[in-house]
Amino acid sequence: MSKEFEKSLPKLVSKIADNYKKNSVLLINDSSNLVNKEQILKVLNQLRRLIFPGFFDEKKLSDNTIEYSIGDLLISIEETLHKQVKSALLYQNHINGSDGNVNFEEQADKICSSFLESLPTIQEYIMTDVKAAFDGDPAAFDMEQIIFSYPGIFAISIYRLAHELYKLSVPWIPRIMTEYAHNETGIDINAGAQIGKYFFIDHGTGIVIGETCIIGNHVKIYQGVTLGALSPKAGQSLKGVKRHPTIEDNVTIYSGASILGGDTVIGKNTVIGGNAFITKSVPDGTKVSVKNPELKFKNSKPEEFIFDWVI
Amino acid sequence: MSKEFEKSLPKLVSKIADNYKKNSVLLINDSSNLVNKEQILKVLNQLRRLIFPGFFDEKKLSDNTIEYSIGDLLISIEETLHKQVKSALLYQNHINGSDGNVNFEEQADKICSSFLESLPTIQEYIMTDVKAAFDGDPAAFDMEQIIFSYPGIFAISIYRLAHELYKLSVPWIPRIMTEYAHNETGIDINAGAQIGKYFFIDHGTGIVIGETCIIGNHVKIYQGVTLGALSPKAGQSLKGVKRHPTIEDNVTIYSGASILGGDTVIGKNTVIGGNAFITKSVPDGTKVSVKNPELKFKNSKPEEFIFDWVI
Amino acid sequence: MSKEFEKSLPKLVSKIADNYKKNSVLLINDSSNLVNKEQILKVLNQLRRLIFPGFFDEKKLSDNTIEYSIGDLLISIEETLHKQVKSALLYQNHINGSDGNVNFEEQADKICSSFLESLPTIQEYIMTDVKAAFDGDPAAFDMEQIIFSYPGIFAISIYRLAHELYKLSVPWIPRIMTEYAHNETGIDINAGAQIGKYFFIDHGTGIVIGETCIIGNHVKIYQGVTLGALSPKAGQSLKGVKRHPTIEDNVTIYSGASILGGDTVIGKNTVIGGNAFITKSVPDGTKVSVKNPELKFKNSKPEEFIFDWVI
């Protein structure tokens, strides 16, 4: 470090400290006790090992000892999750300036119990998603391949776990979980969305599924699909309003399609073609295809081209 | 953990154990011996250090000692890969219920040898990809920058390695490798695709290249391009059929274009414009551009807008 | 390892060593001293903890001790960054074959000082981005959620840091930083782009912002937007030319839109509709919406459909 910089360091330090004070969200408070992302990812990893035993484990598992491993995992999941849930409740209480008379320990107990009680059902749902991926993808050799490596299953599994915590009104943690899946897969499913059984996402990169979507059973979605909002105006004023579409059972939506609006309902047994842009409801059993933009063909040597598009 | 939850734990454990038994793919079997993702990523990391010496290493390398480092890396790659390949062969045999008389040790020996023998050629191919990226991208200051940080080179390198294992019919490992690249880059290249020299991917997020694609030399592809399938019906019935297009030499495909179908051939020296949607063959030396959707312009203050699109 | 392979190993080693010699970029040189990606990511992580104290830390922070933590972090950031900047300068000098009379130590001192001096301003900019995300997103419960988990804030923060190093002409490091953000988020912002305050990216996957873009204040961009180049021809000949658009203040660009070309200016208070493809300037206060491709509706049972799009 240069002498000059050493001299300027104290001034720099106090400038940054001032920024903390100027921005309440950054204001340090001894009582504050934020959630810890690493710990939340640790819980997700343990949950994944619980749902798919032996797939993401070094440890050999056996029929005879499997119940011990399950019990052991559940206890450790509860312990880690409980700490994070309690931190989230405490910190939310602190920023909301609510009264301190709530028993956060007890509240975290209740939340963790209901979450863990729901795991067998979540696991059954995820198994229907694995089956849907196998039935839907000719490139899938077996279900093991899907569990090992399909981003869709990774994102849907994390969404199903996060959705359970979302329903229990846990702050931050559900979104941290689904954004972790978004980072890993490019599939952005808001923890608030409601999604039925046998949900299949192929490829997945660029998919966006909004907070107030309702999706039925046996729905298939391909890369780049947006289930988004239409709105007279954006922003905080819309919190809580149903802004995203409803997709009924047995609907397939091909790549790049956008379906928008809280009143838009895609009826059951419908197929939406690639790149469709839909802002109104579609009746049951409809096939919607797109009259694609006209193409101009010009036969000439490449070096003669005047390119007129993105490089 | 609350007293109540402690009481309910045994019931919860047996519910999850039942799920394992109900779903054969999850059924634990002492003989089962699945592949380990961490170990496969370790091999990929060692292969990357072998292909680009000094770029992803702490260790200083020197002309005089380089052959020792290469030999050392190769031996360690063989050791780790061999274990994973053998596990994959054993486990596949177990789920297929095939007879146990195959010598998996020997089969893994053969597979690892042919894979490692092919590394010099794979490395030469990857160097052509680096040169293509440098020639194609005005934002590239030098080839070092491309090797250090371009997602396209990362994804193509892993695809070229995985494709070799795919040709050797290794189960799971090729897809685990290409999905790792997909996670890291948003570029989804199926290990089964056949891709020539001097392949350039720019930006890359959202690219999908299907299992039965055939791609020539000097091909350039930009973000959001799908080389996908057209089909009378989806699913397992199509396994093995050529479902994805053929792209001949010196073709450039701009962002957001979709080229679909196993009989679709894009002739050499062709340029496909951004957002084109193509389901039929295109002759050599054609420039295909899109008559883009008509735009409506309305001059007014933003607060007056009735927005009618996704937020 | 099989006997056969052991025999073939020396030949394999020398083939790979030959590849290193054939490709100058891979040629090992004792004096060479490349940058180290792990160390650069370590600096990014420390900078993130400096900008958002307590959010990504195990360590409890307190009003009274905060200045010590800041000073401590800054010293450690300077130390790690200085080593990497000096390596980058030395190695660039080595590949450019420039004369060795430059004092790289001093040059690295200057670069690190100006970078660290700029941190308070960068932090203020990032806080405006957090506020813009909160005001713009009805799914945001509070700013904490945005700092914890929004990919847009992650990508913009890293861009703002990398851009400072880009302005100081540091080789490799800025691009390594922005490609790390691209890997994590699918948001590809070139470190050369110039971006004003209150920048909001929602969802973000697939966004590409080119090297010579100029973006004003209060701009909102959604997933899949490309701010790209138009060009008579691609490649190295265009280095330095303004190839990407200018976006003025208070512009909103909805998902999937492409705005292309260095002379294209989107005037202030303009709204660009989803999927718009724009290659010419748009005057202030314009609403641009897309006449979307015509849809064909066909009512029939799914099993009767002849699908004619991507699967």
mmCIF file of N, CA, C and O in Angstrom, chain C residues 255-307:
data_model
loop_
_atom_site.group_PDB
_atom_site.id
_atom_site.type_symbol
_atom_site.label_atom_id
_atom_site.label_comp_id
_atom_site.label_asym_id
_atom_site.label_seq_id
_atom_site.Cartn_x
_atom_site.Cartn_y
_atom_site.Cartn_z
ATOM 1 N N SER C 255 -39.677 -7.178 -21.549
ATOM 2 C CA SER C 255 -38.926 -8.421 -21.798
ATOM 3 C C SER C 255 -38.809 -8.779 -23.275
ATOM 4 O O SER C 255 -39.745 -8.613 -24.046
ATOM 5 N N GLY C 256 -37.649 -9.254 -23.650
ATOM 6 C CA GLY C 256 -37.410 -9.773 -24.986
ATOM 7 C C GLY C 256 -37.169 -8.727 -26.057
ATOM 8 O O GLY C 256 -36.972 -9.077 -27.219
ATOM 9 N N ALA C 257 -37.160 -7.458 -25.695
ATOM 10 C CA ALA C 257 -36.911 -6.413 -26.702
ATOM 11 C C ALA C 257 -35.430 -6.388 -27.088
ATOM 12 O O ALA C 257 -34.559 -6.675 -26.272
ATOM 13 N N SER C 258 -35.154 -6.056 -28.361
ATOM 14 C CA SER C 258 -33.788 -5.863 -28.832
ATOM 15 C C SER C 258 -33.657 -4.434 -29.347
ATOM 16 O O SER C 258 -34.466 -3.997 -30.164
ATOM 17 N N ILE C 259 -32.648 -3.701 -28.862
ATOM 18 C CA ILE C 259 -32.369 -2.342 -29.333
ATOM 19 C C ILE C 259 -30.931 -2.346 -29.816
ATOM 20 O O ILE C 259 -30.024 -2.684 -29.051
ATOM 21 N N LEU C 260 -30.729 -2.038 -31.100
ATOM 22 C CA LEU C 260 -29.449 -2.307 -31.732
ATOM 23 C C LEU C 260 -28.857 -1.092 -32.427
ATOM 24 O O LEU C 260 -29.578 -0.288 -33.008
ATOM 25 N N GLY C 261 -27.547 -0.964 -32.356
ATOM 26 C CA GLY C 261 -26.842 0.022 -33.160
ATOM 27 C C GLY C 261 -26.297 1.197 -32.369
ATOM 28 O O GLY C 261 -26.967 1.717 -31.485
ATOM 29 N N GLY C 262 -25.095 1.631 -32.720
ATOM 30 C CA GLY C 262 -24.406 2.695 -31.999
ATOM 31 C C GLY C 262 -25.012 4.071 -32.198
ATOM 32 O O GLY C 262 -24.805 4.973 -31.387
ATOM 33 N N ASP C 263 -25.795 4.254 -33.259
ATOM 34 C CA ASP C 263 -26.437 5.557 -33.508
ATOM 35 C C ASP C 263 -27.865 5.575 -33.004
ATOM 36 O O ASP C 263 -28.551 6.598 -33.095
ATOM 37 N N THR C 264 -28.333 4.447 -32.469
ATOM 38 C CA THR C 264 -29.715 4.360 -31.994
ATOM 39 C C THR C 264 -29.814 5.007 -30.614
ATOM 40 O O THR C 264 -29.090 4.622 -29.694
ATOM 41 N N VAL C 265 -30.694 6.031 -30.499
ATOM 42 C CA VAL C 265 -30.902 6.730 -29.227
ATOM 43 C C VAL C 265 -32.373 6.595 -28.840
ATOM 44 O O VAL C 265 -33.258 6.964 -29.614
ATOM 45 N N ILE C 266 -32.626 6.047 -27.633
ATOM 46 C CA ILE C 266 -33.999 5.953 -27.119
ATOM 47 C C ILE C 266 -34.209 7.161 -26.208
ATOM 48 O O ILE C 266 -33.591 7.277 -25.151
ATOM 49 N N GLY C 267 -35.066 8.106 -26.671
ATOM 50 C CA GLY C 267 -35.258 9.371 -25.967
ATOM 51 C C GLY C 267 -35.857 9.184 -24.589
ATOM 52 O O GLY C 267 -36.520 8.175 -24.318
ATOM 53 N N LYS C 268 -35.708 10.179 -23.730
ATOM 54 C CA LYS C 268 -36.136 10.065 -22.336
ATOM 55 C C LYS C 268 -37.648 9.873 -22.219
ATOM 56 O O LYS C 268 -38.391 10.204 -23.133
ATOM 57 N N ASN C 269 -38.085 9.317 -21.079
ATOM 58 C CA ASN C 269 -39.503 9.058 -20.808
ATOM 59 C C ASN C 269 -40.164 8.168 -21.856
ATOM 60 O O ASN C 269 -41.357 8.313 -22.125
ATOM 61 N N THR C 270 -39.408 7.259 -22.432
ATOM 62 C CA THR C 270 -39.950 6.362 -23.447
ATOM 63 C C THR C 270 -40.172 4.978 -22.838
ATOM 64 O O THR C 270 -39.504 4.598 -21.887
ATOM 65 N N VAL C 271 -41.182 4.266 -23.362
ATOM 66 C CA VAL C 271 -41.454 2.895 -22.931
ATOM 67 C C VAL C 271 -41.411 1.993 -24.161
ATOM 68 O O VAL C 271 -42.093 2.260 -25.148
ATOM 69 N N ILE C 272 -40.583 0.956 -24.100
ATOM 70 C CA ILE C 272 -40.430 0.024 -25.223
ATOM 71 C C ILE C 272 -41.137 -1.278 -24.861
ATOM 72 O O ILE C 272 -40.829 -1.886 -23.833
ATOM 73 N N GLY C 273 -42.099 -1.694 -25.677
ATOM 74 C CA GLY C 273 -42.897 -2.881 -25.384
ATOM 75 C C GLY C 273 -42.117 -4.176 -25.527
ATOM 76 O O GLY C 273 -41.078 -4.227 -26.204
ATOM 77 N N GLY C 274 -42.652 -5.240 -24.905
ATOM 78 C CA GLY C 274 -42.015 -6.556 -24.966
ATOM 79 C C GLY C 274 -41.823 -7.013 -26.395
ATOM 80 O O GLY C 274 -42.648 -6.758 -27.263
ATOM 81 N N ASN C 275 -40.664 -7.656 -26.672
ATOM 82 C CA ASN C 275 -40.327 -8.237 -27.975
ATOM 83 C C ASN C 275 -40.137 -7.227 -29.098
ATOM 84 O O ASN C 275 -40.003 -7.630 -30.259
ATOM 85 N N ALA C 276 -40.095 -5.920 -28.805
ATOM 86 C CA ALA C 276 -39.835 -4.936 -29.869
ATOM 87 C C ALA C 276 -38.428 -5.139 -30.416
ATOM 88 O O ALA C 276 -37.506 -5.511 -29.683
ATOM 89 N N PHE C 277 -38.261 -4.915 -31.718
ATOM 90 C CA PHE C 277 -36.962 -5.036 -32.388
ATOM 91 C C PHE C 277 -36.669 -3.682 -33.013
ATOM 92 O O PHE C 277 -37.315 -3.282 -33.978
ATOM 93 N N ILE C 278 -35.750 -2.918 -32.415
ATOM 94 C CA ILE C 278 -35.569 -1.505 -32.758
ATOM 95 C C ILE C 278 -34.145 -1.238 -33.216
ATOM 96 O O ILE C 278 -33.186 -1.586 -32.525
ATOM 97 N N THR C 279 -34.022 -0.645 -34.412
ATOM 98 C CA THR C 279 -32.698 -0.363 -34.980
ATOM 99 C C THR C 279 -32.561 1.113 -35.369
ATOM 100 O O THR C 279 -31.579 1.489 -36.001
ATOM 101 N N LYS C 280 -33.572 1.932 -35.008
ATOM 102 C CA LYS C 280 -33.524 3.371 -35.286
ATOM 103 C C LYS C 280 -33.892 4.135 -34.018
ATOM 104 O O LYS C 280 -34.510 3.572 -33.119
ATOM 105 N N SER C 281 -33.516 5.414 -33.966
ATOM 106 C CA SER C 281 -33.769 6.206 -32.767
ATOM 107 C C SER C 281 -35.263 6.414 -32.550
ATOM 108 O O SER C 281 -36.054 6.370 -33.491
ATOM 109 N N VAL C 282 -35.634 6.635 -31.277
ATOM 110 C CA VAL C 282 -37.025 6.862 -30.879
ATOM 111 C C VAL C 282 -37.057 8.186 -30.107
ATOM 112 O O VAL C 282 -36.252 8.382 -29.203
ATOM 113 N N PRO C 283 -37.964 9.147 -30.482
ATOM 114 C CA PRO C 283 -37.993 10.454 -29.817
ATOM 115 C C PRO C 283 -38.469 10.361 -28.359
ATOM 116 O O PRO C 283 -39.089 9.373 -27.956
ATOM 117 N N ASP C 284 -38.203 11.438 -27.578
ATOM 118 C CA ASP C 284 -38.624 11.484 -26.171
ATOM 119 C C ASP C 284 -40.108 11.175 -26.016
ATOM 120 O O ASP C 284 -40.903 11.470 -26.899
ATOM 121 N N GLY C 285 -40.455 10.616 -24.860
ATOM 122 C CA GLY C 285 -41.862 10.455 -24.483
ATOM 123 C C GLY C 285 -42.674 9.630 -25.448
ATOM 124 O O GLY C 285 -43.868 9.858 -25.618
ATOM 125 N N THR C 286 -42.060 8.642 -26.073
ATOM 126 C CA THR C 286 -42.791 7.776 -26.987
ATOM 127 C C THR C 286 -43.131 6.462 -26.292
ATOM 128 O O THR C 286 -42.354 5.962 -25.493
ATOM 129 N N LYS C 287 -44.315 5.923 -26.599
ATOM 130 C CA LYS C 287 -44.624 4.559 -26.201
ATOM 131 C C LYS C 287 -44.531 3.705 -27.463
ATOM 132 O O LYS C 287 -45.266 3.945 -28.437
ATOM 133 N N VAL C 288 -43.620 2.745 -27.454
ATOM 134 C CA VAL C 288 -43.462 1.862 -28.599
ATOM 135 C C VAL C 288 -44.044 0.506 -28.223
ATOM 136 O O VAL C 288 -43.606 -0.105 -27.258
ATOM 137 N N SER C 289 -45.086 0.084 -28.941
ATOM 138 C CA SER C 289 -45.598 -1.259 -28.657
ATOM 139 C C SER C 289 -45.547 -2.076 -29.940
ATOM 140 O O SER C 289 -45.440 -1.544 -31.033
ATOM 141 N N VAL C 290 -45.610 -3.387 -29.774
ATOM 142 C CA VAL C 290 -45.410 -4.293 -30.893
ATOM 143 C C VAL C 290 -46.750 -4.859 -31.329
ATOM 144 O O VAL C 290 -47.536 -5.305 -30.496
ATOM 145 N N LYS C 291 -47.006 -4.779 -32.643
ATOM 146 C CA LYS C 291 -48.150 -5.488 -33.180
ATOM 147 C C LYS C 291 -47.720 -6.947 -33.224
ATOM 148 O O LYS C 291 -46.942 -7.339 -34.092
ATOM 149 N N ASN C 292 -48.169 -7.733 -32.227
ATOM 150 C CA ASN C 292 -47.614 -9.082 -32.125
ATOM 151 C C ASN C 292 -48.058 -9.978 -33.258
ATOM 152 O O ASN C 292 -49.110 -9.739 -33.858
ATOM 153 N N PRO C 293 -47.265 -11.016 -33.551
ATOM 154 C CA PRO C 293 -47.604 -11.917 -34.648
ATOM 155 C C PRO C 293 -49.014 -12.472 -34.446
ATOM 156 O O PRO C 293 -49.426 -12.764 -33.327
ATOM 157 N N GLU C 294 -49.753 -12.586 -35.532
ATOM 158 C CA GLU C 294 -51.114 -13.101 -35.517
ATOM 159 C C GLU C 294 -51.130 -14.519 -34.933
ATOM 160 O O GLU C 294 -50.236 -15.307 -35.193
ATOM 161 N N LEU C 295 -52.148 -14.811 -34.144
ATOM 162 C CA LEU C 295 -52.293 -16.156 -33.572
ATOM 163 C C LEU C 295 -53.359 -16.923 -34.342
ATOM 164 O O LEU C 295 -54.375 -16.348 -34.751
ATOM 165 N N LYS C 296 -53.130 -18.211 -34.554
ATOM 166 C CA LYS C 296 -54.157 -19.084 -35.149
ATOM 167 C C LYS C 296 -54.714 -19.975 -34.048
ATOM 168 O O LYS C 296 -53.949 -20.621 -33.340
ATOM 169 N N PHE C 297 -56.015 -19.983 -33.876
ATOM 170 C CA PHE C 297 -56.656 -20.809 -32.850
ATOM 171 C C PHE C 297 -57.364 -21.969 -33.525
ATOM 172 O O PHE C 297 -58.031 -21.786 -34.537
ATOM 173 N N LYS C 298 -57.174 -23.164 -32.997
ATOM 174 C CA LYS C 298 -57.822 -24.338 -33.581
ATOM 175 C C LYS C 298 -58.345 -25.175 -32.433
ATOM 176 O O LYS C 298 -57.594 -25.546 -31.536
ATOM 177 N N ASN C 299 -59.646 -25.424 -32.427
ATOM 178 C CA ASN C 299 -60.227 -26.182 -31.333
ATOM 179 C C ASN C 299 -60.256 -27.660 -31.703
ATOM 180 O O ASN C 299 -60.929 -28.060 -32.641
ATOM 181 N N SER C 300 -59.500 -28.464 -30.988
ATOM 182 C CA SER C 300 -59.469 -29.904 -31.273
ATOM 183 C C SER C 300 -58.841 -30.614 -30.100
ATOM 184 O O SER C 300 -58.254 -29.991 -29.224
ATOM 185 N N LYS C 301 -58.949 -31.937 -30.101
ATOM 186 C CA LYS C 301 -58.374 -32.686 -29.001
ATOM 187 C C LYS C 301 -56.867 -32.754 -29.182
ATOM 188 O O LYS C 301 -56.390 -32.921 -30.303
ATOM 189 N N PRO C 302 -56.098 -32.651 -28.084
ATOM 190 C CA PRO C 302 -54.632 -32.621 -28.206
ATOM 191 C C PRO C 302 -54.114 -33.774 -29.050
ATOM 192 O O PRO C 302 -53.258 -33.586 -29.904
ATOM 193 N N GLU C 303 -54.691 -34.976 -28.863
ATOM 194 C CA GLU C 303 -54.133 -36.135 -29.572
ATOM 195 C C GLU C 303 -54.302 -35.987 -31.079
ATOM 196 O O GLU C 303 -53.616 -36.635 -31.852
ATOM 197 N N GLU C 304 -55.169 -35.089 -31.528
ATOM 198 C CA GLU C 304 -55.334 -34.882 -32.968
ATOM 199 C C GLU C 304 -54.307 -33.889 -33.524
ATOM 200 O O GLU C 304 -54.122 -33.797 -34.724
ATOM 201 N N PHE C 305 -53.721 -33.110 -32.647
ATOM 202 C CA PHE C 305 -52.821 -32.048 -33.107
ATOM 203 C C PHE C 305 -51.684 -32.615 -33.942
ATOM 204 O O PHE C 305 -51.116 -33.644 -33.604
ATOM 205 N N ILE C 306 -51.367 -31.954 -35.074
ATOM 206 C CA ILE C 306 -50.060 -32.137 -35.676
ATOM 207 C C ILE C 306 -49.214 -30.998 -35.130
ATOM 208 O O ILE C 306 -49.354 -29.848 -35.552
ATOM 209 N N PHE C 307 -48.364 -31.272 -34.145
ATOM 210 C CA PHE C 307 -47.561 -30.194 -33.566
ATOM 211 C C PHE C 307 -46.616 -29.684 -34.647
ATOM 212 O O PHE C 307 -46.135 -30.457 -35.457
#
